[in-house]
mmCIF file of C-alpha atoms in Angstrom:
data_model
loop_
_atom_site.group_PDB
_atom_site.id
_atom_site.type_symbol
_atom_site.label_atom_id
_atom_site.label_comp_id
_atom_site.label_asym_id
_atom_site.label_seq_id
_atom_site.Cartn_x
_atom_site.Cartn_y
_atom_site.Cartn_z
ATOM 1 C CA MET A 1 14.287 17.957 40.851
ATOM 2 C CA ARG A 2 10.710 19.565 40.523
ATOM 3 C CA SER A 3 8.618 19.171 42.820
ATOM 4 C CA ILE A 4 5.898 17.686 41.420
ATOM 5 C CA TRP A 5 3.049 17.709 44.193
ATOM 6 C CA LYS A 6 2.943 19.389 47.286
ATOM 7 C CA GLY A 7 -0.053 19.572 50.914
ATOM 8 C CA SER A 8 1.273 18.338 54.075
ATOM 9 C CA ILE A 9 1.905 14.731 56.430
ATOM 10 C CA GLY A 10 -0.545 14.697 58.750
ATOM 11 C CA PHE A 11 0.840 13.467 61.967
ATOM 12 C CA GLY A 12 -1.696 13.867 65.110
ATOM 13 C CA LEU A 13 -2.686 17.348 64.919
ATOM 14 C CA VAL A 14 0.643 18.407 63.687
ATOM 15 C CA ASN A 15 0.091 19.467 59.638
ATOM 16 C CA ILE A 16 3.538 19.541 58.317
ATOM 17 C CA PRO A 17 3.046 21.470 53.988
ATOM 18 C CA VAL A 18 5.850 19.581 52.207
ATOM 19 C CA LYS A 19 7.308 18.659 48.499
ATOM 20 C CA LEU A 20 7.540 14.941 47.332
ATOM 21 C CA PHE A 21 9.365 14.916 44.962
ATOM 22 C CA SER A 22 10.707 11.833 42.907
ATOM 23 C CA GLY A 23 12.700 9.616 45.242
ATOM 24 C CA VAL A 24 13.807 7.427 41.601
ATOM 25 C CA GLN A 25 15.372 7.091 38.449
ATOM 26 C CA ASN A 26 15.209 4.714 34.863
ATOM 27 C CA SER A 27 18.154 2.839 33.822
ATOM 28 C CA GLN A 28 17.285 1.932 30.846
ATOM 29 C CA LEU A 29 18.931 3.603 28.072
ATOM 30 C CA ASP A 30 16.404 5.524 26.416
ATOM 31 C CA LEU A 31 14.932 3.724 22.797
ATOM 32 C CA ASP A 32 13.069 5.181 20.272
ATOM 33 C CA MET A 33 10.561 3.004 18.121
ATOM 34 C CA LEU A 34 11.652 3.679 14.409
ATOM 35 C CA ASP A 35 9.880 3.178 10.826
ATOM 36 C CA GLU A 36 12.210 0.227 9.472
ATOM 37 C CA ARG A 37 12.256 1.474 5.458
ATOM 38 C CA ASP A 38 14.026 5.107 5.943
ATOM 39 C CA HIS A 39 14.527 4.565 10.114
ATOM 40 C CA ASN A 40 11.866 7.690 10.400
ATOM 41 C CA ASN A 41 10.106 8.321 14.294
ATOM 42 C CA ILE A 42 6.864 6.904 14.717
ATOM 43 C CA LYS A 43 4.532 8.907 16.559
ATOM 44 C CA PHE A 44 1.430 8.157 18.382
ATOM 45 C CA LYS A 45 -2.025 10.090 18.074
ATOM 46 C CA ARG A 46 -5.379 10.321 20.286
ATOM 47 C CA VAL A 47 -7.767 9.662 17.627
ATOM 48 C CA ASN A 48 -11.416 9.030 17.589
ATOM 49 C CA GLU A 49 -12.922 5.397 17.230
ATOM 50 C CA LYS A 50 -15.409 6.483 15.483
ATOM 51 C CA THR A 51 -14.320 9.638 13.039
ATOM 52 C CA GLN A 52 -10.410 8.532 12.710
ATOM 53 C CA LYS A 53 -9.995 12.056 13.036
ATOM 54 C CA GLU A 54 -7.624 13.798 15.977
ATOM 55 C CA VAL A 55 -8.664 14.203 18.776
ATOM 56 C CA PRO A 56 -6.862 17.302 20.981
ATOM 57 C CA TYR A 57 -5.369 16.877 24.226
ATOM 58 C CA ASP A 58 -8.113 19.486 26.213
ATOM 59 C CA LYS A 59 -10.841 17.647 24.055
ATOM 60 C CA ILE A 60 -10.170 14.122 25.990
ATOM 61 C CA VAL A 61 -11.770 13.737 28.821
ATOM 62 C CA LYS A 62 -11.889 10.714 31.813
ATOM 63 C CA GLY A 63 -15.758 9.002 31.860
ATOM 64 C CA TYR A 64 -16.026 4.543 32.924
ATOM 65 C CA PHE A 65 -18.232 2.454 31.119
ATOM 66 C CA LEU A 66 -21.423 1.668 32.954
ATOM 67 C CA LYS A 67 -24.227 -0.702 31.496
ATOM 68 C CA ASP A 68 -24.633 0.042 28.225
ATOM 69 C CA ARG A 69 -23.057 4.300 28.283
ATOM 70 C CA TYR A 70 -19.898 6.308 29.978
ATOM 71 C CA ILE A 71 -19.993 8.095 32.520
ATOM 72 C CA VAL A 72 -17.790 10.495 32.004
ATOM 73 C CA LEU A 73 -16.263 13.111 34.712
ATOM 74 C CA ASP A 74 -14.947 16.289 35.420
ATOM 75 C CA GLU A 75 -12.526 17.345 37.654
ATOM 76 C CA HIS A 76 -15.176 18.502 40.903
ATOM 77 C CA ASP A 77 -15.955 14.407 40.062
ATOM 78 C CA PHE A 78 -12.143 14.005 41.196
ATOM 79 C CA GLU A 79 -12.502 15.841 44.410
ATOM 80 C CA GLU A 80 -15.765 14.857 45.469
ATOM 81 C CA VAL A 81 -15.128 11.418 46.140
ATOM 82 C CA LYS A 82 -12.325 12.685 49.324
ATOM 83 C CA PRO A 83 -11.994 16.647 49.591
ATOM 84 C CA GLU A 84 -9.598 16.579 52.453
ATOM 85 C CA LYS A 85 -6.793 13.730 51.092
ATOM 86 C CA THR A 86 -5.971 16.008 47.966
ATOM 87 C CA LYS A 87 -3.612 17.764 50.467
ATOM 88 C CA VAL A 88 -3.230 15.777 53.018
ATOM 89 C CA ILE A 89 -1.119 12.752 53.468
ATOM 90 C CA GLU A 90 -2.472 11.594 57.216
ATOM 91 C CA ILE A 91 -0.631 8.932 58.694
ATOM 92 C CA GLU A 92 -2.805 6.095 59.841
ATOM 93 C CA ASN A 93 -0.228 4.460 62.273
ATOM 94 C CA PHE A 94 3.195 3.526 62.716
ATOM 95 C CA VAL A 95 4.227 -0.777 62.023
ATOM 96 C CA ASP A 96 7.132 -1.716 61.517
ATOM 97 C CA ILE A 97 8.385 -2.080 58.195
ATOM 98 C CA GLY A 98 9.863 -4.828 58.038
ATOM 99 C CA GLU A 99 6.231 -5.971 58.242
ATOM 100 C CA ILE A 100 5.188 -5.182 54.815
ATOM 101 C CA ASN A 101 5.715 -7.781 52.733
ATOM 102 C CA PRO A 102 8.042 -6.745 49.837
ATOM 103 C CA VAL A 103 5.553 -7.702 47.046
ATOM 104 C CA TYR A 104 3.054 -4.210 48.232
ATOM 105 C CA TYR A 105 6.031 -1.524 46.637
ATOM 106 C CA GLU A 106 5.822 -0.076 44.447
ATOM 107 C CA THR A 107 8.071 3.670 43.742
ATOM 108 C CA SER A 108 9.259 6.140 46.666
ATOM 109 C CA TYR A 109 9.148 9.630 46.910
ATOM 110 C CA TYR A 110 11.653 12.211 47.691
ATOM 111 C CA THR A 111 9.822 15.311 51.507
ATOM 112 C CA GLN A 112 10.444 18.185 51.587
ATOM 113 C CA PRO A 113 9.846 20.897 54.399
ATOM 114 C CA GLU A 114 8.670 24.340 53.472
ATOM 115 C CA ASN A 115 9.843 27.217 55.260
ATOM 116 C CA GLN A 116 7.445 26.996 58.258
ATOM 117 C CA GLY A 117 6.915 22.912 58.868
ATOM 118 C CA ARG A 118 10.955 22.837 58.985
ATOM 119 C CA LYS A 119 11.028 22.237 62.980
ATOM 120 C CA ALA A 120 7.762 19.595 62.796
ATOM 121 C CA TYR A 121 9.382 17.828 59.645
ATOM 122 C CA ALA A 122 12.419 17.397 61.819
ATOM 123 C CA LEU A 123 11.149 16.199 64.635
ATOM 124 C CA LEU A 124 8.742 13.015 62.652
ATOM 125 C CA LEU A 125 12.159 12.405 60.880
ATOM 126 C CA LYS A 126 14.220 12.256 64.093
ATOM 127 C CA ALA A 127 10.707 10.034 65.989
ATOM 128 C CA LEU A 128 11.257 7.366 63.174
ATOM 129 C CA GLU A 129 15.150 6.926 62.956
ATOM 130 C CA LYS A 130 14.934 6.735 67.473
ATOM 131 C CA SER A 131 11.458 4.509 66.916
ATOM 132 C CA LYS A 132 12.487 2.904 64.227
ATOM 133 C CA LYS A 133 9.078 2.493 62.934
ATOM 134 C CA ALA A 134 7.228 3.420 59.657
ATOM 135 C CA GLY A 135 3.815 5.595 59.147
ATOM 136 C CA VAL A 136 0.889 4.464 57.232
ATOM 137 C CA ALA A 137 -1.847 7.234 55.677
ATOM 138 C CA ARG A 138 -2.892 7.215 52.127
ATOM 139 C CA PHE A 139 -3.002 10.444 49.709
ATOM 140 C CA VAL A 140 -4.060 11.291 46.922
ATOM 141 C CA LEU A 141 -1.684 12.334 43.170
ATOM 142 C CA ARG A 142 -2.595 12.051 40.040
ATOM 143 C CA ASN A 143 -6.685 11.279 41.196
ATOM 144 C CA SER A 144 -6.358 8.523 42.469
ATOM 145 C CA GLU A 145 -5.396 7.347 46.319
ATOM 146 C CA ASN A 146 -2.433 5.262 47.715
ATOM 147 C CA LEU A 147 -0.956 3.324 49.883
ATOM 148 C CA CYS A 148 2.405 4.542 51.241
ATOM 149 C CA VAL A 149 4.571 3.982 54.308
ATOM 150 C CA ILE A 150 6.322 7.307 54.747
ATOM 151 C CA HIS A 151 10.349 6.574 56.589
ATOM 152 C CA PRO A 152 13.609 7.387 57.396
ATOM 153 C CA LEU A 153 16.151 7.395 54.778
ATOM 154 C CA ASN A 154 19.366 9.482 54.359
ATOM 155 C CA GLY A 155 17.855 12.062 57.123
ATOM 156 C CA THR A 156 14.678 13.167 54.388
ATOM 157 C CA ILE A 157 11.478 11.317 55.044
ATOM 158 C CA VAL A 158 10.172 9.038 52.117
ATOM 159 C CA ILE A 159 7.037 8.589 51.298
ATOM 160 C CA THR A 160 6.997 4.921 49.321
ATOM 161 C CA LYS A 161 3.544 3.617 47.498
ATOM 162 C CA ILE A 162 2.644 0.582 47.669
ATOM 163 C CA ARG A 163 0.246 -1.797 46.559
ATOM 164 C CA PHE A 164 -4.122 -2.067 48.232
ATOM 165 C CA GLN A 165 -4.400 -5.783 49.286
ATOM 166 C CA GLU A 166 -6.396 -6.137 46.226
ATOM 167 C CA GLU A 167 -4.177 -4.832 44.311
ATOM 168 C CA ILE A 168 -2.197 -8.404 45.499
ATOM 169 C CA ARG A 169 -3.354 -12.156 42.871
ATOM 170 C CA ASP A 170 -3.517 -14.678 44.996
ATOM 171 C CA THR A 171 -0.822 -17.700 44.608
ATOM 172 C CA LYS A 172 -3.861 -20.078 44.216
ATOM 173 C CA GLU A 173 -3.159 -20.313 40.500
ATOM 174 C CA VAL A 174 0.818 -21.483 40.633
ATOM 175 C CA LEU A 175 1.111 -23.320 43.792
ATOM 176 C CA LEU A 176 2.328 -26.679 43.423
ATOM 177 C CA LYS A 177 -0.345 -29.253 42.146
ATOM 178 C CA ASP A 178 1.054 -32.235 43.534
ATOM 179 C CA ALA A 179 2.813 -32.234 47.665
ATOM 180 C CA VAL A 180 6.345 -32.581 47.074
ATOM 181 C CA THR A 181 8.925 -34.694 50.234
ATOM 182 C CA ILE A 182 12.354 -32.429 51.134
ATOM 183 C CA ASN A 183 13.691 -35.081 53.120
ATOM 184 C CA PRO A 184 16.738 -33.383 56.112
ATOM 185 C CA LYS A 185 19.678 -33.881 54.961
ATOM 186 C CA GLU A 186 18.557 -31.862 51.657
ATOM 187 C CA LEU A 187 17.175 -28.967 53.783
ATOM 188 C CA GLN A 188 20.429 -29.464 56.068
ATOM 189 C CA VAL A 189 22.975 -28.184 53.275
ATOM 190 C CA GLY A 190 20.164 -25.938 51.509
ATOM 191 C CA LEU A 191 20.038 -23.977 54.954
ATOM 192 C CA ALA A 192 24.057 -24.478 54.986
ATOM 193 C CA LEU A 193 23.879 -23.014 50.905
ATOM 194 C CA ILE A 194 21.937 -20.408 52.116
ATOM 195 C CA LYS A 195 24.363 -19.578 55.375
ATOM 196 C CA GLN A 196 27.033 -19.888 53.088
ATOM 197 C CA TYR A 197 25.309 -17.701 50.842
ATOM 198 C CA THR A 198 24.464 -14.603 52.477
ATOM 199 C CA ALA A 199 26.409 -11.152 52.574
ATOM 200 C CA LYS A 200 24.933 -7.953 54.113
ATOM 201 C CA PHE A 201 22.988 -6.201 52.195
ATOM 202 C CA ASP A 202 25.113 -3.336 49.818
ATOM 203 C CA ILE A 203 23.113 -1.685 46.458
ATOM 204 C CA SER A 204 25.869 -0.993 45.385
ATOM 205 C CA ALA A 205 27.142 -3.639 44.305
ATOM 206 C CA PHE A 206 24.741 -4.610 41.880
ATOM 207 C CA LYS A 207 24.644 -2.100 39.001
ATOM 208 C CA ASN A 208 22.582 -2.398 35.507
ATOM 209 C CA ASP A 209 24.827 -4.475 33.857
ATOM 210 C CA TYR A 210 22.392 -5.248 30.796
ATOM 211 C CA SER A 211 22.153 -1.341 29.363
ATOM 212 C CA LYS A 212 25.888 -1.335 30.012
ATOM 213 C CA GLU A 213 26.535 -3.975 27.510
ATOM 214 C CA LEU A 214 23.871 -2.553 25.215
ATOM 215 C CA LEU A 215 25.491 0.121 25.221
ATOM 216 C CA LYS A 216 28.728 -1.093 24.270
ATOM 217 C CA ILE A 217 27.467 -2.626 21.576
ATOM 218 C CA ILE A 218 25.377 1.046 20.100
ATOM 219 C CA LYS A 219 28.520 2.419 19.936
ATOM 220 C CA SER A 220 30.258 -0.240 17.922
ATOM 221 C CA LYS A 221 27.914 0.190 15.657
ATOM 222 C CA ALA A 222 28.440 4.352 15.041
ATOM 223 C CA GLN A 223 31.034 3.349 13.980
ATOM 224 C CA GLY A 224 30.721 0.531 12.068
ATOM 225 C CA LYS A 225 31.710 -2.478 14.017
ATOM 226 C CA ARG A 226 29.881 -5.242 14.440
ATOM 227 C CA ALA A 227 28.765 -5.931 17.676
ATOM 228 C CA THR A 228 30.860 -8.712 19.253
ATOM 229 C CA VAL A 229 27.354 -10.656 21.063
ATOM 230 C CA LYS A 230 29.199 -12.708 24.101
ATOM 231 C CA LYS A 231 27.482 -16.634 24.169
ATOM 232 C CA ILE A 232 25.792 -17.505 27.698
ATOM 233 C CA LYS A 233 27.348 -20.735 29.619
ATOM 234 C CA THR A 234 24.601 -21.849 30.810
ATOM 235 C CA LYS A 235 26.200 -23.743 34.866
ATOM 236 C CA LYS A 236 25.093 -27.176 34.912
ATOM 237 C CA ALA A 237 25.638 -30.489 37.679
ATOM 238 C CA ALA A 238 27.809 -32.951 37.322
ATOM 239 C CA SER A 239 24.766 -35.371 38.344
ATOM 240 C CA ASP A 240 20.552 -34.743 39.454
ATOM 241 C CA ASP A 241 20.283 -35.747 42.542
ATOM 242 C CA LEU A 242 19.358 -33.009 43.703
ATOM 243 C CA TYR A 243 21.866 -33.587 47.302
ATOM 244 C CA GLU A 244 24.660 -33.650 45.432
ATOM 245 C CA GLN A 245 23.656 -30.932 43.803
ATOM 246 C CA LEU A 246 23.305 -28.508 46.552
ATOM 247 C CA MET A 247 26.542 -30.683 47.148
ATOM 248 C CA GLU A 248 29.077 -29.185 44.822
ATOM 249 C CA SER A 249 26.396 -25.772 44.728
ATOM 250 C CA LEU A 250 28.903 -25.336 48.391
ATOM 251 C CA SER A 251 31.755 -27.438 47.577
ATOM 252 C CA LYS A 252 32.082 -24.394 44.784
ATOM 253 C CA ARG A 253 31.432 -21.835 47.055
ATOM 254 C CA ALA A 254 33.461 -22.790 49.532
#
């Protein structure tokens, strides 16, 4: 793995120099876009909207459209926002990680301490494990400020980016317009069904079956064979009554 960021974790007055590494990888198949006529690769070019000519990467700048024109920003402007945040992941407080709704989570990065910060890193890691808390911090990555939680995982401190509150849409637009009445009997069976399906979370039990099946089809086609497509059989309850559907689910799971 190659580090994508170097800086430090601020733990009170203690600075812990660290490197960040991407903690996730894509398990989807890497499919290329091709011209249907000759199967040649489709290439994308950065083109000037007015001249229709390709623009070299080193000639591209970033700008914000304000009123009637673009305001162009350079590296100095990004550094000026809050220079102290560009190289420090400053822990602002500690929380129970269970209090953070999963809707806020984005992506995770592994940290590795520099030699001079190994003891402080080990202390923070041990303290997080012992307290069962997670740090909440902000840091700058790729010219944008990010909110994150700092938590332990298998002997490593992990930085997981989370979304700011303003990035989460309000649920009002998707709420049911009319009230729905659930009687106590239906709720009781619903709770029993949840209890019956409850198990300890084991991530290794969940595999990316879609990509595996797609790769099988690709390999079959490479050998000139026709892919066999499995027809999905929709599960259907014998009755349209919600209570009876729940009871049937319980009996099938037993």
